[in-house]
Short mmCIF file of C-alpha atoms (C1' of nucleotides) in Angstrom, two decimals:
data_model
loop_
_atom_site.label_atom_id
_atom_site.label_comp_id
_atom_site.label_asym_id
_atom_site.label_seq_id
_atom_site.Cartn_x
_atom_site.Cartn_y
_atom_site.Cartn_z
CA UNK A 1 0.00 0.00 0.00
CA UNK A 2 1.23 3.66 -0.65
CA UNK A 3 1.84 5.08 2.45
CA UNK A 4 0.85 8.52 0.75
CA UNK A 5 -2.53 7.69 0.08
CA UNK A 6 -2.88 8.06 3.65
CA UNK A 7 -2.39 10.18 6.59
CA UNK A 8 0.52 9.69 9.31
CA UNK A 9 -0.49 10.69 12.90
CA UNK A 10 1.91 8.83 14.48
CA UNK A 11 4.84 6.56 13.92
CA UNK A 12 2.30 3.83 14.02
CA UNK A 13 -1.07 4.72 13.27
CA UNK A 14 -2.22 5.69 9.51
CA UNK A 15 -5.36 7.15 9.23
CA UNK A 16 -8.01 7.26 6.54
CA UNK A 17 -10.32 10.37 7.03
CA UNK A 18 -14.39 9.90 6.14
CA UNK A 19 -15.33 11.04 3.00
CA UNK A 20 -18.52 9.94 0.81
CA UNK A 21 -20.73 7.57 2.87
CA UNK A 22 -17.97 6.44 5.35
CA UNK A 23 -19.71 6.99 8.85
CA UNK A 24 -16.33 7.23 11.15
CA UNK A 25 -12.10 7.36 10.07
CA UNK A 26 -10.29 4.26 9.18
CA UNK A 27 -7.25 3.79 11.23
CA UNK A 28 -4.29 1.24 10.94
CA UNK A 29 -1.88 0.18 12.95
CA UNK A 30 1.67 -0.79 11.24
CA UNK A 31 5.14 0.96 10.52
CA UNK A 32 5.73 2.32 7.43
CA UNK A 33 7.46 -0.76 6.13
CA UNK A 34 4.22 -2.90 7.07
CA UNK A 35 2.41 -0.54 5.55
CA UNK A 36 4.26 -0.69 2.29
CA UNK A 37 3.78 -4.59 2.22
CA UNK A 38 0.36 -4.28 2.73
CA UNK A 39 -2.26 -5.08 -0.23
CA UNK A 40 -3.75 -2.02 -1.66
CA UNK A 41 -7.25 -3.80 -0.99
CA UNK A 42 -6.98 -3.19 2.53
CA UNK A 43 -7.73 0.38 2.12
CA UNK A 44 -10.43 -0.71 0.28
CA UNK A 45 -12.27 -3.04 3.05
CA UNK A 46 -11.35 -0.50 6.04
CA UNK A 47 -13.17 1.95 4.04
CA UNK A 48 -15.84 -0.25 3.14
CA UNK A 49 -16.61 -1.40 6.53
CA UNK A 50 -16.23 2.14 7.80
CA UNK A 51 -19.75 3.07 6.01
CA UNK A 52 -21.90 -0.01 8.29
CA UNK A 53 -24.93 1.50 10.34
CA UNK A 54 -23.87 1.53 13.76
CA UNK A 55 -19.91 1.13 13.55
CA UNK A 56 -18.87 3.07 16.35
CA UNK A 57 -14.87 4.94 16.81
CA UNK A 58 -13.31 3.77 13.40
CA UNK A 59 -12.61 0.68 11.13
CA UNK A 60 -9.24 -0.94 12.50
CA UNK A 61 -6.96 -2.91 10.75
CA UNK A 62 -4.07 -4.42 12.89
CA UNK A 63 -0.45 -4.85 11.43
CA UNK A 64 -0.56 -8.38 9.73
CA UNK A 65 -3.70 -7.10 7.91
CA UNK A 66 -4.44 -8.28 4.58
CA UNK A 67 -7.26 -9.24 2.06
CA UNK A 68 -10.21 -10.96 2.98
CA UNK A 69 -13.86 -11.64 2.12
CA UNK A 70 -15.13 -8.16 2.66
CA UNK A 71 -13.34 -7.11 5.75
CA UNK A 72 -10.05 -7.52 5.63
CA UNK A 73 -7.99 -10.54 8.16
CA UNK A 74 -6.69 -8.51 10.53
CA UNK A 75 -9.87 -6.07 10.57
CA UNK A 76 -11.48 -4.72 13.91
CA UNK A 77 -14.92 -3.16 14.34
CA UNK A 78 -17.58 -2.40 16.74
CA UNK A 79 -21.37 -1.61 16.67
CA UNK A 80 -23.68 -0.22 18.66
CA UNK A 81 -26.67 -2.20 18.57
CA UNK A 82 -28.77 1.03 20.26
CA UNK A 83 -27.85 3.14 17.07
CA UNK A 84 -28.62 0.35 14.43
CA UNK A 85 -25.48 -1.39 14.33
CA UNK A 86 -24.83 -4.95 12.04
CA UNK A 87 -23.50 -8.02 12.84
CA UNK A 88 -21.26 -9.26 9.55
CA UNK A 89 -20.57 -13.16 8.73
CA UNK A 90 -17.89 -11.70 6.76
CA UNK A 91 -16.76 -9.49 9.72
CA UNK A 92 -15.83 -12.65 11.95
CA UNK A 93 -14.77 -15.21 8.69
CA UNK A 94 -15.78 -18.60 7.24
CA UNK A 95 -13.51 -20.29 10.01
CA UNK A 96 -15.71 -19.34 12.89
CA UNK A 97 -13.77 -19.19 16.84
CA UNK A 98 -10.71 -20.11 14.52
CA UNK A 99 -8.22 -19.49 17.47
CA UNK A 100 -4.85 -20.73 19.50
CA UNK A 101 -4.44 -22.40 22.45
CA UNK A 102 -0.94 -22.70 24.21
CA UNK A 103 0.04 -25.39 26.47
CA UNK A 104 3.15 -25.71 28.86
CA UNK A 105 4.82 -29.42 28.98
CA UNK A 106 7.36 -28.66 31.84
CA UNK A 107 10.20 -30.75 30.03
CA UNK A 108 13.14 -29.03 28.73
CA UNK A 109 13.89 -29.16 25.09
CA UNK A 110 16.88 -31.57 25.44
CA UNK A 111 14.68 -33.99 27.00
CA UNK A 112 12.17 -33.83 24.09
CA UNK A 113 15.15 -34.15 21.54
CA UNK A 114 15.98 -37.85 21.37
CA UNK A 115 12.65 -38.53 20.65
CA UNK A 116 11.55 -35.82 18.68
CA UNK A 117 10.84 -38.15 15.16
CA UNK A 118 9.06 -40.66 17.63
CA UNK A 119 6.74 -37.65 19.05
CA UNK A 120 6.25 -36.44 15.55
CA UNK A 121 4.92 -39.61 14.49
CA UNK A 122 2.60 -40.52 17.08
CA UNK A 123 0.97 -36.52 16.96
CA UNK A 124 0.57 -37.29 13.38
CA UNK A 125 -1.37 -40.40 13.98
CA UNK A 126 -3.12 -39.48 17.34
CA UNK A 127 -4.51 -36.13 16.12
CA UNK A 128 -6.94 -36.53 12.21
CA UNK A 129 -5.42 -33.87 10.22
CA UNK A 130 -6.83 -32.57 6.56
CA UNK A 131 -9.11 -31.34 4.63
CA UNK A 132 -12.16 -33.60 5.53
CA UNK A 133 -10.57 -35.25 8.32
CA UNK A 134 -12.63 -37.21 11.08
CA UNK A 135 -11.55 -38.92 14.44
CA UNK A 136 -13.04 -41.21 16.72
CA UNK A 137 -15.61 -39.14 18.30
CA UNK A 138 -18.92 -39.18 16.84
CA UNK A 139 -21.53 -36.99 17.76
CA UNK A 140 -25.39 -38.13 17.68
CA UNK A 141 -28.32 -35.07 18.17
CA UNK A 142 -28.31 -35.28 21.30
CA UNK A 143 -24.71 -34.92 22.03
CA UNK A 144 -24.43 -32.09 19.08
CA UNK A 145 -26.62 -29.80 21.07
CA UNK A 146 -24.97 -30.55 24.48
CA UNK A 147 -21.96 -29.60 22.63
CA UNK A 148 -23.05 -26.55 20.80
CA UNK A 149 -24.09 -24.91 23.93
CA UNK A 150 -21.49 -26.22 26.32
CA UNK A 151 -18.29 -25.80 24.72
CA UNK A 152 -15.06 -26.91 26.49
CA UNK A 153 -16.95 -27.15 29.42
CA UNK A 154 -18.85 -30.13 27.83
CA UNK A 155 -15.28 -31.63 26.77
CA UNK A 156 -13.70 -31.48 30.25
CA UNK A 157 -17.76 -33.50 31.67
CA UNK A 158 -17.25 -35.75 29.17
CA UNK A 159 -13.36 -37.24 30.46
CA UNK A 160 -11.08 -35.00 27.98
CA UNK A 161 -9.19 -32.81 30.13
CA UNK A 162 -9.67 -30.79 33.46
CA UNK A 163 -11.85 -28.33 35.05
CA UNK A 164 -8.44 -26.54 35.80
CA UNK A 165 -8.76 -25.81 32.74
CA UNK A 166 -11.40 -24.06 32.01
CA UNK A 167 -10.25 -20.73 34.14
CA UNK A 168 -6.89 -20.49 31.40
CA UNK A 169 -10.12 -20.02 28.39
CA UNK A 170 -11.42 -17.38 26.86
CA UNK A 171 -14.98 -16.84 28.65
CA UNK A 172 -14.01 -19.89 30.52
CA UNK A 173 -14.55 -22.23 28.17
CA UNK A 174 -18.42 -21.45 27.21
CA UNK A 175 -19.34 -18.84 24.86
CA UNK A 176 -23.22 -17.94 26.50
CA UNK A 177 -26.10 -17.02 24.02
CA UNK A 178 -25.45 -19.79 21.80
CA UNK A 179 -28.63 -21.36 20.27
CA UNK A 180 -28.22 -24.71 18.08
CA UNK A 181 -31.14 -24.04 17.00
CA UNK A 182 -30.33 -21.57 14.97
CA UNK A 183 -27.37 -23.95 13.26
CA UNK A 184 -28.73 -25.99 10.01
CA UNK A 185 -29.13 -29.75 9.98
CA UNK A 186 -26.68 -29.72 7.42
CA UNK A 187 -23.95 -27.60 9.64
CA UNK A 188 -24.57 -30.31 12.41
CA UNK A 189 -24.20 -33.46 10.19
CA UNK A 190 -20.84 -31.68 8.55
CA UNK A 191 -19.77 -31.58 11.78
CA UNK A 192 -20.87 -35.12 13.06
CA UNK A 193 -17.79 -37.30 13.06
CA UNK A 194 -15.00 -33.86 12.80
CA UNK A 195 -14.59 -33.04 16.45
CA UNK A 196 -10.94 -33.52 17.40
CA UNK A 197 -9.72 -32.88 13.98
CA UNK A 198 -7.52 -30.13 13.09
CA UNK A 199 -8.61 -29.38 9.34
CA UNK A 200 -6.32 -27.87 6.79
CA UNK A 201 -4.86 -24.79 5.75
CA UNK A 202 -2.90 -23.36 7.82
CA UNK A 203 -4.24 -24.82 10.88
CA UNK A 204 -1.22 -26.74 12.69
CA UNK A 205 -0.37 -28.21 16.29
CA UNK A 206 3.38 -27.37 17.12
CA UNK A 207 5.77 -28.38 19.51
CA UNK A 208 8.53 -25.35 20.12
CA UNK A 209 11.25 -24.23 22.44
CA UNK A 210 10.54 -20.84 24.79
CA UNK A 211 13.23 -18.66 22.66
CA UNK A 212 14.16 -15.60 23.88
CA UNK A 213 12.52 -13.95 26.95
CA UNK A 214 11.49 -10.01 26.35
CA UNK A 215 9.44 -9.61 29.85
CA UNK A 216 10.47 -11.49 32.66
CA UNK A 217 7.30 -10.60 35.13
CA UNK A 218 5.04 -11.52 32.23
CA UNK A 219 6.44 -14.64 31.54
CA UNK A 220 7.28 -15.51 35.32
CA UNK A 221 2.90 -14.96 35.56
CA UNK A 222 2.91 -17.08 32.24
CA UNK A 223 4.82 -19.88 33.66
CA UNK A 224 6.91 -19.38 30.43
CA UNK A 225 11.07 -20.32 30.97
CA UNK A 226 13.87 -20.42 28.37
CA UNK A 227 14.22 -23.75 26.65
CA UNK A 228 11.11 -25.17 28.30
CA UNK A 229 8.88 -26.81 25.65
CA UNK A 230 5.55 -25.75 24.64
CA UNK A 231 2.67 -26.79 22.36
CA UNK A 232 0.54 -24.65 20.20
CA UNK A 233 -2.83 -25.59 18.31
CA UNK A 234 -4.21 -23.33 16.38
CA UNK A 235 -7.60 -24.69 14.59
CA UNK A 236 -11.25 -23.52 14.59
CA UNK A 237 -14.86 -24.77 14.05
CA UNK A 238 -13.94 -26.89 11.25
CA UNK A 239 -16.90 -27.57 8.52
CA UNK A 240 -20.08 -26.85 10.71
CA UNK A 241 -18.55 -23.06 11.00
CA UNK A 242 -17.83 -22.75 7.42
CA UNK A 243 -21.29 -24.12 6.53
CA UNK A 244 -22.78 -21.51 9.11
CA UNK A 245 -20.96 -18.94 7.59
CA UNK A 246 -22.10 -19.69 4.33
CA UNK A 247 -25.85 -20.23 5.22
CA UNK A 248 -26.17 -16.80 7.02
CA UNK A 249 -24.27 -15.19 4.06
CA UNK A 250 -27.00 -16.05 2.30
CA UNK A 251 -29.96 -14.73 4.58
CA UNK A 252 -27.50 -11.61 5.61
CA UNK A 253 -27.99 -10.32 1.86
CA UNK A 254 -31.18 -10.52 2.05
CA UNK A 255 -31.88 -9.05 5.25
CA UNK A 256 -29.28 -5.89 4.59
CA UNK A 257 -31.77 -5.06 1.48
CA UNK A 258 -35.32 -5.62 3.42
CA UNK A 259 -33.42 -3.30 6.12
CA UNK A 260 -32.35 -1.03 3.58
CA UNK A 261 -29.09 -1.01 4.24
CA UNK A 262 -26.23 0.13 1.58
CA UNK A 263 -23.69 -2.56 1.10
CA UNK A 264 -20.40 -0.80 -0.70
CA UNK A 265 -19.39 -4.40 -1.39
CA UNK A 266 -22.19 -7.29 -1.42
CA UNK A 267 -19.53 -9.47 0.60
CA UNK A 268 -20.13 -6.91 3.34
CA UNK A 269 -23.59 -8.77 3.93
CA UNK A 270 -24.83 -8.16 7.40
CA UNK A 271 -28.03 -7.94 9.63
CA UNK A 272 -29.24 -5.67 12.13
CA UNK A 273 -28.11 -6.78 15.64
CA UNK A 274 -31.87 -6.31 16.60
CA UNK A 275 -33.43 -8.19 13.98
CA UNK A 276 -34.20 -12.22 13.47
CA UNK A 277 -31.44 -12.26 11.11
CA UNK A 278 -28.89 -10.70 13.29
CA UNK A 279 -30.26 -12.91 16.47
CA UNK A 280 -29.99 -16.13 14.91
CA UNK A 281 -26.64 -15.55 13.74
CA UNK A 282 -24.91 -14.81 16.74
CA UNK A 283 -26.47 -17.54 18.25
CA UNK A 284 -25.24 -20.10 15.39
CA UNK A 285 -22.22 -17.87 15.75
CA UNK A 286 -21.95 -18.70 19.25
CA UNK A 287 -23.12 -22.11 18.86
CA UNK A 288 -19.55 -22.52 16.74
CA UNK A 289 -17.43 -20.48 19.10
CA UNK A 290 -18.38 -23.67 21.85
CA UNK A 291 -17.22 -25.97 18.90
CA UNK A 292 -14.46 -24.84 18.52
CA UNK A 293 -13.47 -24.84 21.81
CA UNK A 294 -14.33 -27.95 22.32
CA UNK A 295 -12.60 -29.46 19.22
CA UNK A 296 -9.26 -27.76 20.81
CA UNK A 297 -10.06 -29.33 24.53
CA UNK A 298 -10.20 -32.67 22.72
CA UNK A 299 -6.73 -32.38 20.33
CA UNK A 300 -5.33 -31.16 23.65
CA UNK A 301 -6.73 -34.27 25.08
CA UNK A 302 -4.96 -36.33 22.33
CA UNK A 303 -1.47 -34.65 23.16
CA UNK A 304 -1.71 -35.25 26.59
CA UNK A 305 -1.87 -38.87 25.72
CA UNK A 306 0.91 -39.07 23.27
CA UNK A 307 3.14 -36.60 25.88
CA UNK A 308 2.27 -39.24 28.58
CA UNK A 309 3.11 -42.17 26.47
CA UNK A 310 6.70 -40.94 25.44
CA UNK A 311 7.59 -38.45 28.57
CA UNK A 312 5.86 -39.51 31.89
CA UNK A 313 7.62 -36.75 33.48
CA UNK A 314 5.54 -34.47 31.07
CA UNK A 315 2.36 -31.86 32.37
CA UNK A 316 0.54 -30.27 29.95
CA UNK A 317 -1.22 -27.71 31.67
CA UNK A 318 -3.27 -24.62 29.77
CA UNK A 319 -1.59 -21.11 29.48
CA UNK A 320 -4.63 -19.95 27.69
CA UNK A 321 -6.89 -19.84 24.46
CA UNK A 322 -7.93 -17.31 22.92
CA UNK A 323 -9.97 -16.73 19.60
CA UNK A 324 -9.09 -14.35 16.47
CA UNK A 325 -12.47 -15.09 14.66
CA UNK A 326 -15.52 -13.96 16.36
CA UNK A 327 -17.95 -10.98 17.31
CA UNK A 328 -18.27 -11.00 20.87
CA UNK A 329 -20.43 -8.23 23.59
CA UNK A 330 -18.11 -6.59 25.63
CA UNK A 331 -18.25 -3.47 27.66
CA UNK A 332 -15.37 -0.90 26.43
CA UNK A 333 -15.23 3.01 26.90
CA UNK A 334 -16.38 5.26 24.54
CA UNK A 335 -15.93 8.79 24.48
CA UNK A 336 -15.67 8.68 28.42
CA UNK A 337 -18.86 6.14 28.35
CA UNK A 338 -19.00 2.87 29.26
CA UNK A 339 -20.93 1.01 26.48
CA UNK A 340 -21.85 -2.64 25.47
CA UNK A 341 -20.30 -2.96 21.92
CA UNK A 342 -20.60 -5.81 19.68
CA UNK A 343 -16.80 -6.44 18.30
CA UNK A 344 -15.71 -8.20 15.73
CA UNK A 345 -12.54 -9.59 15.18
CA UNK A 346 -11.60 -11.53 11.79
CA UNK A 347 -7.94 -12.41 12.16
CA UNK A 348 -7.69 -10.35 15.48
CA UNK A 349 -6.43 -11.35 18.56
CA UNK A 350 -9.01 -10.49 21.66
CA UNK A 351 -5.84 -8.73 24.07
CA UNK A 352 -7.13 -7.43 27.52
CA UNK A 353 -4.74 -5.47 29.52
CA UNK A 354 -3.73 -5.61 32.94
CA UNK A 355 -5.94 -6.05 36.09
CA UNK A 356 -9.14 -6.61 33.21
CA UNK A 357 -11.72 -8.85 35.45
CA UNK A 358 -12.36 -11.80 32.75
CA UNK A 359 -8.80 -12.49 33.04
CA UNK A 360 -7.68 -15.45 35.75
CA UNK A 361 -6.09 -14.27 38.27
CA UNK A 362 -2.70 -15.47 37.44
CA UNK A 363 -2.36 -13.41 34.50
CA UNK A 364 -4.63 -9.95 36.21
CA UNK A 365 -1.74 -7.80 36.98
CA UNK A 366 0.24 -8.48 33.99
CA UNK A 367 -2.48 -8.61 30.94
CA UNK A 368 -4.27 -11.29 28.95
CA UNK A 369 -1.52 -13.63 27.09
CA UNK A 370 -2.22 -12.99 23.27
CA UNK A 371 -1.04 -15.96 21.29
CA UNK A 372 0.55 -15.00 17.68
CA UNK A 373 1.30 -17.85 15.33
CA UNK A 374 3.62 -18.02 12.74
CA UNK A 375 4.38 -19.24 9.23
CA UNK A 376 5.55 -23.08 9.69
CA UNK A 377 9.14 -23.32 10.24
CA UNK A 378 9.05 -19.55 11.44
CA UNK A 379 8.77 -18.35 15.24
CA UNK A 380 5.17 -17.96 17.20
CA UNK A 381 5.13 -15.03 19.96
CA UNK A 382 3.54 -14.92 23.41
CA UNK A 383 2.78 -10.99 24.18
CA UNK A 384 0.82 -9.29 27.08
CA UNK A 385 -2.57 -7.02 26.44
CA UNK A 386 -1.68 -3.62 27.07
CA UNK A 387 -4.73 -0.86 28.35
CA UNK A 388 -3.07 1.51 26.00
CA UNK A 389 -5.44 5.16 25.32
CA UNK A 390 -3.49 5.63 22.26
CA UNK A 391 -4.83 2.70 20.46
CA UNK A 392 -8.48 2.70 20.92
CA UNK A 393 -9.07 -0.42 19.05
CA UNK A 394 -11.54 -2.45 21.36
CA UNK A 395 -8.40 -4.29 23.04
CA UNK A 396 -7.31 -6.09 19.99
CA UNK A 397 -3.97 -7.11 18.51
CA UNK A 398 -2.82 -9.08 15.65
CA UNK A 399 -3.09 -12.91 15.08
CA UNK A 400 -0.19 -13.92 12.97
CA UNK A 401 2.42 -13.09 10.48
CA UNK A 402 -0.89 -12.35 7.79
CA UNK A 403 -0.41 -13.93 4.04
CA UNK A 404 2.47 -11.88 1.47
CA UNK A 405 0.97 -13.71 -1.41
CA UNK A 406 -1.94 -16.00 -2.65
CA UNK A 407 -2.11 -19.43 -1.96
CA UNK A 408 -1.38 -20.14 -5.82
CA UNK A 409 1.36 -17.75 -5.88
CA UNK A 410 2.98 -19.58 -2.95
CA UNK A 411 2.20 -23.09 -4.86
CA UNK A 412 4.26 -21.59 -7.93
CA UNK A 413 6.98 -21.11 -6.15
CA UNK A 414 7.53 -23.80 -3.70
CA UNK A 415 7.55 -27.49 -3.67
CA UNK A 416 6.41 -28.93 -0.87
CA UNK A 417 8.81 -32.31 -0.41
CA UNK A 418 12.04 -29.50 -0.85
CA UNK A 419 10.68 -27.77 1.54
CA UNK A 420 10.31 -30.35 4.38
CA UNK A 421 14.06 -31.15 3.53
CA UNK A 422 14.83 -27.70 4.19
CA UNK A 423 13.21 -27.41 7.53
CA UNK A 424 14.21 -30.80 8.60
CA UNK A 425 17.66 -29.60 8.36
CA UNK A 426 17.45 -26.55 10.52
CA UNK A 427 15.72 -29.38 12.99
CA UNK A 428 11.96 -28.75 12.18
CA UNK A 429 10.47 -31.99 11.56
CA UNK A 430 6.88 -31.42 9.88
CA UNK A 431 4.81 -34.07 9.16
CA UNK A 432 1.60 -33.39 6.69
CA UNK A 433 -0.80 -35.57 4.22
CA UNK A 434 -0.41 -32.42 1.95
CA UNK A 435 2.85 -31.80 -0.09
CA UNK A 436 0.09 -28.57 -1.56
CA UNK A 437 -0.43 -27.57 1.41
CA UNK A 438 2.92 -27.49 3.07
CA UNK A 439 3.79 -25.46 -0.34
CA UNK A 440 1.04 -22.99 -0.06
CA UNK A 441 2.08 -22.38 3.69
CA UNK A 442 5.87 -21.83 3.02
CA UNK A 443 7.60 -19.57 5.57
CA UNK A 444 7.80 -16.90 2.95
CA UNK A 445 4.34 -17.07 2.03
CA UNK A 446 3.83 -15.22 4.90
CA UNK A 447 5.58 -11.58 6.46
CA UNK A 448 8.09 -11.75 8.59
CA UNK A 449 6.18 -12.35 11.86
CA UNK A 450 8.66 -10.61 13.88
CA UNK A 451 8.54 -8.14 11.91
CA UNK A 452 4.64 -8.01 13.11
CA UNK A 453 4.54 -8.77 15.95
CA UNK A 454 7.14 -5.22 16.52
CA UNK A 455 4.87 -3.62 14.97
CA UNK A 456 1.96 -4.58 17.58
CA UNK A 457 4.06 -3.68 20.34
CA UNK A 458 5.58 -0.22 19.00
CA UNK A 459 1.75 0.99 17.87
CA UNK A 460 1.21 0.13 21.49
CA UNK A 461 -1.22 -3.00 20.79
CA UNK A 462 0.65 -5.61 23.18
CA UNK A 463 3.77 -5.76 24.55
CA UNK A 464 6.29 -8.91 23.79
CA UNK A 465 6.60 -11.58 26.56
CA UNK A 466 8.52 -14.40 24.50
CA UNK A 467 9.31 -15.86 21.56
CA UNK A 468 9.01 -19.85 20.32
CA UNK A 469 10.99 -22.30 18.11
CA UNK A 470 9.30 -24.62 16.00
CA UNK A 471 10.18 -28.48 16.87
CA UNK A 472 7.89 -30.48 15.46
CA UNK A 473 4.80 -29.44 13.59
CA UNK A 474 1.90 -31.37 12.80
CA UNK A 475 0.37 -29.32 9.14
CA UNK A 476 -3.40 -29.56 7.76
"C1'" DA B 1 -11.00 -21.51 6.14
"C1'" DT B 2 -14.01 -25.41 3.33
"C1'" DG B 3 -17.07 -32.78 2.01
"C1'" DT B 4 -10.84 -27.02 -1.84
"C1'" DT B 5 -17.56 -26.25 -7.11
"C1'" DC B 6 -24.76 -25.74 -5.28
#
DNA sequence: ATGTTC
C-alpha cells in the first residue's frame, strides 16, 4: 500500500479520514514498512466497513492485515446495537472461533530431543489432520446440542481434560447465548464425526522451544522459561462453521436489502443486531465459538496422551486460548462512556490489559496472554494485552504473520517435499498428508512475523513476553 | 477456512 494515500499521525497509526458515505475514520496500525507490504485492498475493506450502520470509533486494521472476504484478516470493528449497528458473517470469517491455544509441557527441550521423530509420528497419527478429516468421536443429536451450547466445558464432563482448565479459556470455556437451534441440519451433520480434527490450511499443532525472553514478570505470571517446551494448536470450528458462515451469508444479503441497508461491497452482507437475522446468527455464531473450543479441549486431550506415552515426566497444563475469529459483547469506553459494543474480530487477537476482570487471576496484573502464530518453520510469539489510550481499538492485537501472497502464488513457487528437507535440516520436523499444502504455507508465504509482531508492540497494541521455536509441527 | 464447485 502507498503510504501517501494516507495520513501519518503517528509513527504507528495511519489514518483514513471519512469522505462519501464512510460513517467514522479508518485507522491502521503498522510501521511504514508494514504498511508498504500491505495489499492495496486493505484500504479498500477498512473503508468499506467504515460506512456499516452503527460502527462506532473507526474501522481498524491491525499490522498483519491483509485481504479478505469483505473485511479484511486482521480487521477490527464495533457496533452499537442502540444506534442500528450490524452483525457481519464476513466481519468474523468462514472459520468461525478459529483461534490458538498454548500449552506448557514442563520438560526441557533436550529432554524432548531424542525422541523428537518418535513424538512427531505418534501426533501425526493421534490427532486426524486434513481437509475432511474425522476422528473417533462421533456426535449423535443429542450430544451435538450438548456440545453446541457447552463448549469446552462439555469436553472437560465428558473425560477429555480438566476443570483446571477451564479458568486459562477465553470466557471460561463457554461462549453464553449460543442457540443450536439456529445452526442448520446440514452444519450439524458436517460436523458429526470432525470433532478432534484439526482441518487444513494453515491450521497446525506445534511443539517449540521458549526462545528468547522479552518480559520477565510476564512470563514468570505465564509460567513461560527459556528452553522449556511448549505446544501450540491453532484450529477452529472446522466444517459446521464454514457451513454456518455460508448459510447466514445467504440470509444476511437478504436481510441488509429488506433493512435497507447500503452494502459498498455485497460481501459486506450483514443484519441488524436487533433483527431475526442478526439474532440467529450470533447464536449459530456462538453455537460454533463452543465448537471450537471444544474441538481444541479434545486435540489437547490427544497430546496429553501421546506426551504421557513418550515423557511420563511431562504436564501439559493450559496457558490460555484465545480466539481471532468472532464478534463477541463486551463493555469498552467510549468517548468517556462505558458502552456494550458488539466487536468483531476476523484475524484479530481479543488482548485485555492488565488487572481486566475476565482475566484469571494469574495473568490480572500483567495482561491477557495474546497468542501470535507463525508461518511453519518460522517463530510464534507470546505478548501481554496492554490498556493503552493511544490505540483505541476495542483491546485487539494481531493474530499472525498475515499472508504476502496468494495461496497459488505460494504453490508456484515452492515445492512442498524440498521444503520439508529444508526445515528438517534446521531441525523442524513437519509431518503433513499435503505436499500442496505445506507449499502454499511456506515460511515466505507469509511476512516476517517478527517483523509483526514489533509492529503490535511499537503501535502500542501488546507488549512482547517471549518468543518460540518450532520443533515439530503437525500441518493440515 | 471449506465434504478445496450448489
Amino acid at each position: 500500500m502507498n503510504p501517501a494515500t494516507l495520513t501519518r499521525t503517528s509513527a504507528f497509526e495511519w489514518r483514513i479520514e471519512p469522505t462519501g458515505n464512510m460513517r467514522v475514520p479508518g485507522v491502521i496500525y503498522a510501521t511504514e514498512a508494514l504498511i508498504q507490504a500491505m495489499d492495496e485492498r486493505v484500504r479498500d475493506q477498512v473503508v468499506n466497513v467504515a460506512c456499516l450502520p452503527g460502527i462506532v470509533s473507526a474501522s481498524y486494521a491491525m499490522p498483519d492485515a491483509h485481504w479478505g472476504y469483505g473485511f479484511p484478516i486482521g480487521g477490527v470493528a464495533a457496533f452499537d446495537a442502540e444506534e442500528g449497528g450490524v452483525v457481519s458473517a464476513g466481519g468474523v470469517g468462514f472459520d468461525i472461533s478459529c483461534g490458538v491455544r498454548c500449552l506448557r509441557t514442563g520438560l526441557q527441550r533436550a529432554e524432548l530431543e531424542p525422541l523428537k521423530e518418535r513424538l512427531a509420528e505418534t501426533l501425526y497419527h493421534r490427532v486426524p489432520v486434513g481437509v475432511g478429516s474425522h476422528g473417533p468421536i462421533h456426535l449423535d443429536d443429542k450430544q451435538m446440542e450438548a456440545m453446541l451450547t457447552g463448549g469446552a466445558q462439555w469436553a472437560v464432563e465428558r473425560g477429555w481434560g480438566s476443570r483446571d482448565d477451564l479458568r486459562f479459556i477465553e470466557a471460561q470455556g463457554r461462549i453464553t447465548g449460543a442457540r443450536a437451534d439456529a445452526v442448520s441440519a446440514k452444519a450439524k451433520k458436517r460436523q458429526r464425526n470432525e470433532m478432534g480434527t484439526l482441518g487444513s490450511g494453515n491450521h497446525y499443532l506445534e511443539v517449540q522451544e521458549v526462545g528468547e525472553l522479552y518480559d520477565r514478570e510476564a512470563a514468570r505470571a505465564f509460567g513461560l522459561a527459556e528452553h522449556e517446551v511448549v505446544v501450540f494448536i491453532h484450529c477452529g470450528s472446522r466444517g459446521l462453521g464454514h457451513q454456518i458462515g455460508t448459510e447466514y451469508l445467504k440470509s444476511m444479503a437478504t436481510s441488509a436489502r429488506q433493512h435497507g441497508i447500503e452494502l459498498p461491497d455485497r460481501e459486506l452482507a450483514c443484519a441488524p443486531l436487533r433483527s431475526d437475522t442478526g439474532q440467529a446468527y450470533l447464536g449459530a455464531m456462538r453455537a460454533a465459538s463452543n465448537c471450537a473450543l471444544a474441538n481444541r479441549q479434545i486435540i489437547t486431550h490427544f497430546a496429553r496422551e501421546v506426551f504421557a506415552e513418550l515423557f511420563p515426566a511431562a504436564d501439559l497444563e493450559l496457558l490460555y486460548d484465545v480466539s481471532h475469529n468472532t464478534c463477541k459483547l463486551e463493555e469498552h469506553s467510549l468517548n468517556g462512556e462505558r458502552k456494550k459494543l458488539f466487536v468483531h474480530r476476523k484475524g484479530a487477537t481479543r488482548a485485555f490489559g492488565p488487572g481486566h476482570p475476565d482475566l484469571p487471576e494469574e495473568y490480572r496484573a500483567v495482561g491477557q496472554p495474546v497468542l501470535i502464530g507463525g508461518s511453519m518453520g518460522t517463530a510464534s510469539h507470546v505478548l501481554a494485552g496492554n490498556a493503552d489510550p493511544r490505540v483505541p481499538s476495542f483491546a485487539s492485537a494481531c493474530h499472525g504473520a498475515g499472508r504476502a501472497m496468494s495461496r497459488r502464488q505460494a504453490h508456484r513457487n515452492w515445492q512442498g517435499r524440498q521444503l520439508l528437507e529444508e526445515l528438517r535440516e534446521q531441525g523442524i520436523i513437519v509431518r503433513s498428508p499435503s505436499a500442496k499444502g505445506v507449499a502454499e504455507e511456506a515460511p515466505h508465504a507469509y511476512k516476517d512475523v517478527d517483523a509483526v509482531v514489533d509492529g503490535a508492540e511499537e503501535a502500542g497494541l501488546a507488549r512482547k513476553v517471549a518468543k518460540l521455536k518450532p520443533l515439530v509441527c503437525i500441518k493440515g
